mmCIF file of C-alpha atoms in Angstrom:
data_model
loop_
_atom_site.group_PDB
_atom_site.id
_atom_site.type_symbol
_atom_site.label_atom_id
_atom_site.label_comp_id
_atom_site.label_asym_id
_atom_site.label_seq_id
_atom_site.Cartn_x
_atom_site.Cartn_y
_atom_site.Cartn_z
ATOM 1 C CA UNK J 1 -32.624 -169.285 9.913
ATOM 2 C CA UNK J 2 -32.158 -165.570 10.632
ATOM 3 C CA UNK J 3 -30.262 -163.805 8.858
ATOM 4 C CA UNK J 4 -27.589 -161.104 10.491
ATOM 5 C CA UNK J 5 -28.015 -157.743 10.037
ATOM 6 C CA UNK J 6 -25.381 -155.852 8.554
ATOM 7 C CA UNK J 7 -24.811 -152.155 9.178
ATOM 8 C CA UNK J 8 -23.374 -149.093 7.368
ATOM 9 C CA UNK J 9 -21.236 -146.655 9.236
ATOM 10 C CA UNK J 10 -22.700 -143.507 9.692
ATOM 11 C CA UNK J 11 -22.092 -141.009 6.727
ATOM 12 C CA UNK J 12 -21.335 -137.120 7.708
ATOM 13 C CA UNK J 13 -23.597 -134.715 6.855
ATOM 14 C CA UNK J 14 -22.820 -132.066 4.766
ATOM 15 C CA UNK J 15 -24.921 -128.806 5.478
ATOM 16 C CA UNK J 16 -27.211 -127.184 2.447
ATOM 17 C CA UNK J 17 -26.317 -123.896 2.153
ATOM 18 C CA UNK J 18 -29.196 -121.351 2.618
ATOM 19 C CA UNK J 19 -30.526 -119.672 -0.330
ATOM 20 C CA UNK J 20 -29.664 -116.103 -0.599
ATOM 21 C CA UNK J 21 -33.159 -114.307 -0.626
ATOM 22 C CA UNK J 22 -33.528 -111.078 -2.648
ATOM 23 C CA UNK J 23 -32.541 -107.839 -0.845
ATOM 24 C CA UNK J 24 -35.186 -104.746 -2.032
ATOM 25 C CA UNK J 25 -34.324 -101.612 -2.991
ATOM 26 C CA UNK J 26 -35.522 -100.275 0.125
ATOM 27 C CA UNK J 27 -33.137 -101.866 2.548
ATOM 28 C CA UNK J 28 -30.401 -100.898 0.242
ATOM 29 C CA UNK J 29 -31.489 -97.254 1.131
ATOM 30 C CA UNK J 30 -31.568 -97.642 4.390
ATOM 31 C CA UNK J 31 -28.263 -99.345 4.950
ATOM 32 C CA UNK J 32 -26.589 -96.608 2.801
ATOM 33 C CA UNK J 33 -28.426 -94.073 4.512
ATOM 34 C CA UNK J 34 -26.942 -95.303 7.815
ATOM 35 C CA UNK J 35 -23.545 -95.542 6.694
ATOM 36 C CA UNK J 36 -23.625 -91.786 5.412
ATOM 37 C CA UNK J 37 -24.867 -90.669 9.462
ATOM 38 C CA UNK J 38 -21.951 -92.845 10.740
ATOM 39 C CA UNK J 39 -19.325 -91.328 8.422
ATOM 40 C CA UNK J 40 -20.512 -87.470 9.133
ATOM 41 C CA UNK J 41 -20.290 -87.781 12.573
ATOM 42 C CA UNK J 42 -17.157 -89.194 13.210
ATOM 43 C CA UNK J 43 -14.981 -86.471 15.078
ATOM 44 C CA UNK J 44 -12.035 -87.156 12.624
ATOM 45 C CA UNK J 45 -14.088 -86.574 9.616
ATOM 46 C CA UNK J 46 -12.898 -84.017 7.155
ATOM 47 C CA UNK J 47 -14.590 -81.862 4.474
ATOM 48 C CA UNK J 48 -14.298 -83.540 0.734
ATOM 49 C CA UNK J 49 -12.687 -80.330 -0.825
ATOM 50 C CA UNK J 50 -9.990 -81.672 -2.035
ATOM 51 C CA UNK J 51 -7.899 -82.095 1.840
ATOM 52 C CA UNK J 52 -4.859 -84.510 1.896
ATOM 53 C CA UNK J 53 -1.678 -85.677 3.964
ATOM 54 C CA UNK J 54 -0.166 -82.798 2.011
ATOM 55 C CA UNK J 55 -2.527 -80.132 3.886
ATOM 56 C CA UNK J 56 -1.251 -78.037 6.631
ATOM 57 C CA UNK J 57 -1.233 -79.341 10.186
ATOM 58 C CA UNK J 58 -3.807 -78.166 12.571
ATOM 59 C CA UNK J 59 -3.097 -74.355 13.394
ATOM 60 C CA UNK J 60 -0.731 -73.539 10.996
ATOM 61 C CA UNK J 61 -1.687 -70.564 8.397
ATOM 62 C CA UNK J 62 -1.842 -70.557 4.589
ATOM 63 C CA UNK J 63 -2.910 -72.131 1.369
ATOM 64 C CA UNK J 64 -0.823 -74.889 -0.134
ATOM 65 C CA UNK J 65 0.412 -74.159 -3.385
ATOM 66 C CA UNK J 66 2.286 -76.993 -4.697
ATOM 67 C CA UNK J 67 2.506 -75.477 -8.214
ATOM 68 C CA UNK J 68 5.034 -72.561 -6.776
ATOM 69 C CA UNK J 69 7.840 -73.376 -5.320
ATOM 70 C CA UNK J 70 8.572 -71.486 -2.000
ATOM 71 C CA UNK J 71 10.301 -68.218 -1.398
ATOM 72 C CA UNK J 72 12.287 -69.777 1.649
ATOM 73 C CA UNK J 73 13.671 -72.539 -0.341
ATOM 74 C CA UNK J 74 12.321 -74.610 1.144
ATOM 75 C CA UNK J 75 11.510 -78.732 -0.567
ATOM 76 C CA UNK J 76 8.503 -79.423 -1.382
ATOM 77 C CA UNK J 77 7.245 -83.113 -0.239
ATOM 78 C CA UNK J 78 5.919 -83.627 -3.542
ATOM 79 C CA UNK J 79 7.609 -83.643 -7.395
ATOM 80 C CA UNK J 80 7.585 -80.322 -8.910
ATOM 81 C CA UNK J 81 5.634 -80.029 -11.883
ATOM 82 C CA UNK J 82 6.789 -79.893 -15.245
ATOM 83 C CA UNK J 83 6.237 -77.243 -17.797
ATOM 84 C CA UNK J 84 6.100 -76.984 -21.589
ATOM 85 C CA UNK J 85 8.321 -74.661 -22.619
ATOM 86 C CA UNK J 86 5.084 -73.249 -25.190
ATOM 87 C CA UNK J 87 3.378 -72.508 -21.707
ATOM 88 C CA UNK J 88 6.049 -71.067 -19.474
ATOM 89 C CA UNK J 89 6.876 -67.404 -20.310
ATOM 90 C CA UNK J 90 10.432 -67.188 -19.110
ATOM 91 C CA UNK J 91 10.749 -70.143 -21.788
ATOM 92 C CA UNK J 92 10.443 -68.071 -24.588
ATOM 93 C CA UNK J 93 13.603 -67.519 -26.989
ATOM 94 C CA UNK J 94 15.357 -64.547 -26.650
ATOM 95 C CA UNK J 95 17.546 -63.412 -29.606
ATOM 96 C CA UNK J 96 21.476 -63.954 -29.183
ATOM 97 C CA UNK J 97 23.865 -61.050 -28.605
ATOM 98 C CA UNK J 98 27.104 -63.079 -29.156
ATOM 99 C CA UNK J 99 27.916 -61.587 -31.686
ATOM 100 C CA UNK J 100 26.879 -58.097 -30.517
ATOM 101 C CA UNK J 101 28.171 -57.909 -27.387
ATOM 102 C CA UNK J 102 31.963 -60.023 -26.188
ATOM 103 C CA UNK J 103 30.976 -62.554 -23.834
ATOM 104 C CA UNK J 104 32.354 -62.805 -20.417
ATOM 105 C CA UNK J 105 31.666 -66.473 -19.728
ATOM 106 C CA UNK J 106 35.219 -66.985 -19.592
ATOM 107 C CA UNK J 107 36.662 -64.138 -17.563
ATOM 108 C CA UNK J 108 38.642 -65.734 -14.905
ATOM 109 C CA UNK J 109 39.927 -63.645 -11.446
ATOM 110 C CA UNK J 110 42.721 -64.831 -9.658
ATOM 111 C CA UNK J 111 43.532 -62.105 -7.382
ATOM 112 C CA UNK J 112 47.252 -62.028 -5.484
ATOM 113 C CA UNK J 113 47.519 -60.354 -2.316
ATOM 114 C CA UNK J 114 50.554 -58.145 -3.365
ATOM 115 C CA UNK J 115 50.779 -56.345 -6.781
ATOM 116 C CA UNK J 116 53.529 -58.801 -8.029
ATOM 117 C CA UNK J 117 53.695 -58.204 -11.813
ATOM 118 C CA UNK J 118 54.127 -54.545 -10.912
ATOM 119 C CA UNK J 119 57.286 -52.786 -11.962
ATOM 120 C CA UNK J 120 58.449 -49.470 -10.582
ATOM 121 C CA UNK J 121 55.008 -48.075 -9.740
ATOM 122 C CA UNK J 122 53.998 -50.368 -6.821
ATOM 123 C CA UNK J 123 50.864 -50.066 -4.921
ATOM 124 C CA UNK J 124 51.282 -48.331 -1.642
ATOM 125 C CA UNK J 125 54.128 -46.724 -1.703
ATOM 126 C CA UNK J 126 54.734 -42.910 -1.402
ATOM 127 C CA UNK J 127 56.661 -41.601 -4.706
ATOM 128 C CA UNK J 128 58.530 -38.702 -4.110
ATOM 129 C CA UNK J 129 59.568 -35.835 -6.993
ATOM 130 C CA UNK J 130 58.488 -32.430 -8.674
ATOM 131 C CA UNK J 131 55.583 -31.578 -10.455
ATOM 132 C CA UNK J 132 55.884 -29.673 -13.754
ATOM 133 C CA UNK J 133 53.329 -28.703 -16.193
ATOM 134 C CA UNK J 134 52.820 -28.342 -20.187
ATOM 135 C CA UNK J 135 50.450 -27.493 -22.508
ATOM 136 C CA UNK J 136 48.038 -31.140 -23.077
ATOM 137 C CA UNK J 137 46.597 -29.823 -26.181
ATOM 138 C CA UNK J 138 43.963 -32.003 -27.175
ATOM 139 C CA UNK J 139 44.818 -34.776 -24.556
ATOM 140 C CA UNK J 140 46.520 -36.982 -26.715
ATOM 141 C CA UNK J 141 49.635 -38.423 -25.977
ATOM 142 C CA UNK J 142 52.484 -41.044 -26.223
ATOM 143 C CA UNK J 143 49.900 -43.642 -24.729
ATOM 144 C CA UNK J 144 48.344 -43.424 -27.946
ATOM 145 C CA UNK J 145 44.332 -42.814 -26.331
ATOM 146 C CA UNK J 146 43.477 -40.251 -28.609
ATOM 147 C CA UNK J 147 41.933 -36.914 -28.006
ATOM 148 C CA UNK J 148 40.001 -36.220 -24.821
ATOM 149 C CA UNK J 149 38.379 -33.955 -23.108
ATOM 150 C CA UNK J 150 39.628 -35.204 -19.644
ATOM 151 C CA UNK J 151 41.809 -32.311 -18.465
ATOM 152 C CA UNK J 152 43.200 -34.054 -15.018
ATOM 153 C CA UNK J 153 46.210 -36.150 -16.983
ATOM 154 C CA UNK J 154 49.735 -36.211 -17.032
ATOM 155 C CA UNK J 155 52.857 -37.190 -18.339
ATOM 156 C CA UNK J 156 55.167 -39.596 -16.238
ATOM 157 C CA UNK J 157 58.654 -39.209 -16.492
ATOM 158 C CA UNK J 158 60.949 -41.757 -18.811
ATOM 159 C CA UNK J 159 62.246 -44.096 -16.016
ATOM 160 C CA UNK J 160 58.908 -44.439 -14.208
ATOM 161 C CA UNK J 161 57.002 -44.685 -17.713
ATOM 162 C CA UNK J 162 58.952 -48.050 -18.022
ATOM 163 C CA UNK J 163 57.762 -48.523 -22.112
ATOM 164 C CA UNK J 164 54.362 -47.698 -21.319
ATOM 165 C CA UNK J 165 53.747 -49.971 -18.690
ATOM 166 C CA UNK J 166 52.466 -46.732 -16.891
ATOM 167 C CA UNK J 167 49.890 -45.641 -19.568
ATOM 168 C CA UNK J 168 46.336 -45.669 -18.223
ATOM 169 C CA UNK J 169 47.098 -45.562 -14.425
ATOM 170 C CA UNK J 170 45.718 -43.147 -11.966
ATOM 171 C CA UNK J 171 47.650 -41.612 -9.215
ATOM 172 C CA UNK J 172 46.822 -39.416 -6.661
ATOM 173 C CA UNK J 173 49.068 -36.478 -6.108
ATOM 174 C CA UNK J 174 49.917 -34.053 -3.164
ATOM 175 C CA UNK J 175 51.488 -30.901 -2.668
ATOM 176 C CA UNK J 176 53.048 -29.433 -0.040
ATOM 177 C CA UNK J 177 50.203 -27.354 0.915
ATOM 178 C CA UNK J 178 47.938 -30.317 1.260
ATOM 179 C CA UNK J 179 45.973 -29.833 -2.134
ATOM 180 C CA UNK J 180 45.602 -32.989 -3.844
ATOM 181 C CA UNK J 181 44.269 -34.095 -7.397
ATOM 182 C CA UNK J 182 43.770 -37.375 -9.278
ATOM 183 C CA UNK J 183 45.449 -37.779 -12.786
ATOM 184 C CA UNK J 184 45.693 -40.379 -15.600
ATOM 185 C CA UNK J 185 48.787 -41.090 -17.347
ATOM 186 C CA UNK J 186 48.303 -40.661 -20.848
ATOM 187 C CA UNK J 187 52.082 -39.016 -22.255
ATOM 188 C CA UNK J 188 55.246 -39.530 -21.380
ATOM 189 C CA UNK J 189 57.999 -36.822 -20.099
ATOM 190 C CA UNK J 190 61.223 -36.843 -22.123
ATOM 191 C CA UNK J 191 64.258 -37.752 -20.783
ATOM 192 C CA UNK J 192 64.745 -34.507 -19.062
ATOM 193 C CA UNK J 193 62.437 -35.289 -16.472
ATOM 194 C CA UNK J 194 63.777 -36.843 -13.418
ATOM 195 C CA UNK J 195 62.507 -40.183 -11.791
ATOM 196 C CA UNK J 196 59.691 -39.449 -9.341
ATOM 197 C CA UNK J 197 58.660 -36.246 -11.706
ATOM 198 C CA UNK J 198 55.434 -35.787 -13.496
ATOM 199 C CA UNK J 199 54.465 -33.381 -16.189
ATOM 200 C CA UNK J 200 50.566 -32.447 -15.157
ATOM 201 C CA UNK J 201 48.415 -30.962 -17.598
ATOM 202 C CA UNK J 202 48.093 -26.807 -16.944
ATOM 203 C CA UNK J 203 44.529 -27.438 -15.442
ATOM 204 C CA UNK J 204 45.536 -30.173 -13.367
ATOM 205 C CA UNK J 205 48.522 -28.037 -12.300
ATOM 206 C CA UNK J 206 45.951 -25.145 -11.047
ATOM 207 C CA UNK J 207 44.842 -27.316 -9.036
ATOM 208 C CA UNK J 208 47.630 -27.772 -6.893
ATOM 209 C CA UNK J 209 49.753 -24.101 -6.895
ATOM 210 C CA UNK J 210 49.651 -21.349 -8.868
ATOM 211 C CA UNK J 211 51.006 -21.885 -12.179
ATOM 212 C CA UNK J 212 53.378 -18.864 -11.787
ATOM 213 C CA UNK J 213 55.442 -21.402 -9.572
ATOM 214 C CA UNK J 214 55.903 -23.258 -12.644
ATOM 215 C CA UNK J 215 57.726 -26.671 -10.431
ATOM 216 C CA UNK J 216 56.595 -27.841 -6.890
ATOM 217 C CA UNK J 217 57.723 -30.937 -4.636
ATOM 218 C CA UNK J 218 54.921 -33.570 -5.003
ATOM 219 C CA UNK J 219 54.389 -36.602 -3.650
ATOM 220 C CA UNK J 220 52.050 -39.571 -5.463
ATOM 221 C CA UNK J 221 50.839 -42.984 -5.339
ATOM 222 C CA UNK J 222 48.956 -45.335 -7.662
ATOM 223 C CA UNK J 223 45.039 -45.625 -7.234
ATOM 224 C CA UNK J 224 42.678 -47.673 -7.842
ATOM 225 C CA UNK J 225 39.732 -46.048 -8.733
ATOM 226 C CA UNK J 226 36.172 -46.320 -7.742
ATOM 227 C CA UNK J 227 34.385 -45.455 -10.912
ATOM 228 C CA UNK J 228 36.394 -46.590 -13.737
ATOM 229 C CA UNK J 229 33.854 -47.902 -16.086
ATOM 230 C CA UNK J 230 34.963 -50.872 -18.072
ATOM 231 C CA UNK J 231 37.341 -52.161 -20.039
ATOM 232 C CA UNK J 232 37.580 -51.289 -23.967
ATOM 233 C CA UNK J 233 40.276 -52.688 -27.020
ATOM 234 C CA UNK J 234 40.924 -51.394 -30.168
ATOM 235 C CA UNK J 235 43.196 -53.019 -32.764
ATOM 236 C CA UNK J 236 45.581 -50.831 -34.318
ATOM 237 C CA UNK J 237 45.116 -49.129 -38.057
ATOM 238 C CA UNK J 238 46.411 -51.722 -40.362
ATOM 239 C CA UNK J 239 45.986 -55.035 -38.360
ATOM 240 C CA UNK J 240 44.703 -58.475 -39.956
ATOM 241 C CA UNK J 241 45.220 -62.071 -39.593
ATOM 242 C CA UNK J 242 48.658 -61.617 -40.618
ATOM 243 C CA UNK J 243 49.716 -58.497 -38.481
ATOM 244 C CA UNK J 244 48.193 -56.715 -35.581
ATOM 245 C CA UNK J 245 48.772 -54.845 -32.437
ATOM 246 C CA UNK J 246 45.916 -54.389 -29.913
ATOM 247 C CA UNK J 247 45.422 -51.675 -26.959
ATOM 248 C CA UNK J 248 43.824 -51.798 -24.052
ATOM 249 C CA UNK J 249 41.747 -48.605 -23.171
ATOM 250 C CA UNK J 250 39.925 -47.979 -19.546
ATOM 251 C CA UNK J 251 41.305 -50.594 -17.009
ATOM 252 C CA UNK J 252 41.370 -49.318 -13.268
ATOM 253 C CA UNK J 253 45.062 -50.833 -12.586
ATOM 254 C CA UNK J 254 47.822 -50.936 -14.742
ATOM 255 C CA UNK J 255 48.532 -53.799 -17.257
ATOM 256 C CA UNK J 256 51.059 -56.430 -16.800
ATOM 257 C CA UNK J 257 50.639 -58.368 -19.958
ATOM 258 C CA UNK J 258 48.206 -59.330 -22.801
ATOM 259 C CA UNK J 259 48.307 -62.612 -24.234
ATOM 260 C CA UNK J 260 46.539 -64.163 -27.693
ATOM 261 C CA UNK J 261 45.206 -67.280 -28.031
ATOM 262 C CA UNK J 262 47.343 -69.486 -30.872
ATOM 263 C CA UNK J 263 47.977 -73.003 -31.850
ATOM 264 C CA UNK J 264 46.477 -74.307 -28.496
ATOM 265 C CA UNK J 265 48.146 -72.007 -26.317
ATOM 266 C CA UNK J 266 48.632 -68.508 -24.259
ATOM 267 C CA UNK J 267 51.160 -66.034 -26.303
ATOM 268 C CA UNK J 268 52.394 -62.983 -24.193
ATOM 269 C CA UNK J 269 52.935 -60.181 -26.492
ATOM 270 C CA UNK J 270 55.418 -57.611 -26.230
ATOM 271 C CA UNK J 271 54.419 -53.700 -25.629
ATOM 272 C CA UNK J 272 55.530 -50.951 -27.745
ATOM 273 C CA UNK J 273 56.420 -47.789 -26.202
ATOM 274 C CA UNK J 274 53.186 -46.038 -27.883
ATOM 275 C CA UNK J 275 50.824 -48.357 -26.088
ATOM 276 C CA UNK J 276 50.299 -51.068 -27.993
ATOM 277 C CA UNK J 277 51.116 -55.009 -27.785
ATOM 278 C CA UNK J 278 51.931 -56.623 -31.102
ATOM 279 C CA UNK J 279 51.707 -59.864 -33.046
ATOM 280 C CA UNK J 280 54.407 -59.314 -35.914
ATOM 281 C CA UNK J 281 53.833 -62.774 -37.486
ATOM 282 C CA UNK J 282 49.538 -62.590 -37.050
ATOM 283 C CA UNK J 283 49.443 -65.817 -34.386
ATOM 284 C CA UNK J 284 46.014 -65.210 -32.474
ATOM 285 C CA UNK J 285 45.158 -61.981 -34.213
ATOM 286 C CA UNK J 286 41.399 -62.147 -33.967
ATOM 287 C CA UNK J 287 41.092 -64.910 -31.570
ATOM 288 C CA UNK J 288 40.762 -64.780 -27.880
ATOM 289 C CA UNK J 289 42.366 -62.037 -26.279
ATOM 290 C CA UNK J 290 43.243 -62.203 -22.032
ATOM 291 C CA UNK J 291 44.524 -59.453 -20.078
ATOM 292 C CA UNK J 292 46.165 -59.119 -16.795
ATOM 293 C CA UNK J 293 46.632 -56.122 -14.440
ATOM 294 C CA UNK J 294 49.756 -55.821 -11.867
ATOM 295 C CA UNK J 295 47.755 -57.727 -9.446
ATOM 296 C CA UNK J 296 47.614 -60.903 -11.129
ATOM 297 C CA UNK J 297 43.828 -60.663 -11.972
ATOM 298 C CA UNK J 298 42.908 -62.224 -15.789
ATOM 299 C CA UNK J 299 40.087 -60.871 -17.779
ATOM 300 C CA UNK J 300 39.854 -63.414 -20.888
ATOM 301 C CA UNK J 301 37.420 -61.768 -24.095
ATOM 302 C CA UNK J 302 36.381 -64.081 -26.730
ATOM 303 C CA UNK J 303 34.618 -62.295 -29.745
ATOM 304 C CA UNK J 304 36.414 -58.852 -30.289
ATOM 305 C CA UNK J 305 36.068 -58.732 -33.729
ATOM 306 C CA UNK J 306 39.747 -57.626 -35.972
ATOM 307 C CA UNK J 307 38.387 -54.434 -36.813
ATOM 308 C CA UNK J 308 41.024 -51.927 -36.989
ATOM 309 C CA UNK J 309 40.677 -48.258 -35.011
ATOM 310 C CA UNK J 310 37.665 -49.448 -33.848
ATOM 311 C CA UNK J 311 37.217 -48.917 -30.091
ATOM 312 C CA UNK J 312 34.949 -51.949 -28.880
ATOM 313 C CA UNK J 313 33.688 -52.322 -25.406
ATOM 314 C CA UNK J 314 33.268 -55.175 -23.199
ATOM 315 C CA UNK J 315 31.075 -55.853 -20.054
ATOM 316 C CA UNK J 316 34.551 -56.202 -18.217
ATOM 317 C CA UNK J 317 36.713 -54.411 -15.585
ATOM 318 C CA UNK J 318 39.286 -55.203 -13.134
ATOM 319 C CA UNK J 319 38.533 -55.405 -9.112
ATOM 320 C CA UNK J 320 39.228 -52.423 -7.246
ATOM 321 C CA UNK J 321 42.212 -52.184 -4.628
#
């Protein structure tokens, strides 16, 4: 009997995998040798010194510098670099002048178009009247400056003098002949003078006629002069914490008010008729002083120390008109 034959389907082949043979030294030389001819002769190929997308574009001039920053202003693509403050040289401490010197940090200007805190001495307008003179002595006067050696002052008659609301202002004055001089206002003219008259110093008087004349029609206006220097106070003999009265010495345009810091607040303080604007019951004395001329401009000094007679300058001054 014969037997059938059975049969297996046919089983799929898997592939043997070659064996990796052992590459020499030598082709590894040559390959690499190949690759470096390729690289150098590509026509895009640029030199390893340190070029990146950060370089300049094809024609343009220059070195980058990213550790500068431009003159132009320009932004720099990349973050600046920081600095340790032990490295930089602008970072090194500087002592403080605080308390050396009144700091100006807070000095505020808000400027008005017209002169609207002025009183009868407004800017721009033609004052008419007589010019006198008198003997200025040493230069001191009812504004209470001091001596000077400024000759070119005068003294402004009682209506016009307003409770010294004209101290410190400069006006420019004209004779009939044309002459004209500049003067401060540093006295007052008793109540004989007139409105509109003002009692010039004998020099300043030469100036305009000859002093035989003894009175000549003027006319005058307020200035506001170019070179003025800046702005001084001085807190009067006797002041403390508890009392004090402060002047204001060298502002261009005449003062409308001056005001103490207290409890919070602003507090105007009434003016004297020798100059000076006082605190009766101490409230601010020390503190914070601010200042404002006829034009409405506010000069604010914090760190005027309360030393009394003491003349101490700031780095202040009003704007010129």
């Amino acid at each position: 009997m014969r037997m059938k034959e059975t049969r297996q389907p046919a089983r799929r082949r898997r592939g043997r995998r070659p064996t990796p043979r052992a590459v020499t030294p030598v082709a590894l030389v040559a390959v690499g040798a190949l690759v470096c001819l390729v690289v150098a002769f590509r026509p895009d190929h640029r030199a390893a010194t340190g070029d990146s997308a950060g370089s300049p574009a094809a024609g343009s001039r220059g070195t980058a510098t990213p550790d500068r920053e431009s003159s132009t202003g320009s932004t720099s693509p990349r973050a600046p670099r920081s600095h340790s403050p032990a490295a930089s040289p602008t970072a090194t401490a500087r002592p403080s002048t605080a308390s050396a010197r009144p700091s100006a940090s807070n000095t505020s200007r808000t400027t008005p178009t017209t002169a609207s805190l002025s009183g009868r001495i407004r800017p721009g307008v033609d004052h008419r009247g007589v010019a006198t003179m008198y003997d200025a002595g040493n230069g001191d006067g009812a504004c209470s400056y001091g001596p000077t050696d400024d000759v070119m002052t005068a003294a402004m008659n009682h209506t016009d003098y307003e409770t010294s609301k004209a101290c410190g202002a400069y006006v420019r004055v004209r004779a009939g002949g044309g002459a004209s001089i500049t003067v401060r206002i540093t006295n007052e003219c008793p109540t004989g003078c007139t409105p509109g008259q003002l009692d010039l110093s004998a020099q300043a008087f030469a100036r305009l006629a000859n002093p035989v004349a003894g009175r000549i029609p003027i006319t005058w206006k307020l200035l506001s002069p170019g070179d003025a220097g800046t702005v001084a106070l001085r807190y009067k003999t006797g002041s403390s914490r508890y009392w004090c009265a402060l002047q204001v010495i060298g502002h261009r345009n005449p003062l409308a008010r001056l005001e103490l810091r207290s409890g919070g607040a602003w507090r105007p303080l009434p003016r004297t008729d020798y100059n000076y604007f006082l605190a009766e019951d101490g409230g601010g004395c020390g503190g914070a002083i601010r200042i404002t001329d006829i034009y409405g401009e506010r000069l604010t000094v914090d760190g005027i120390a309360l030393r009394p007679d003491a003349v101490q300058t700031t780095r202040l001054q009003f704007a010129r008109h």
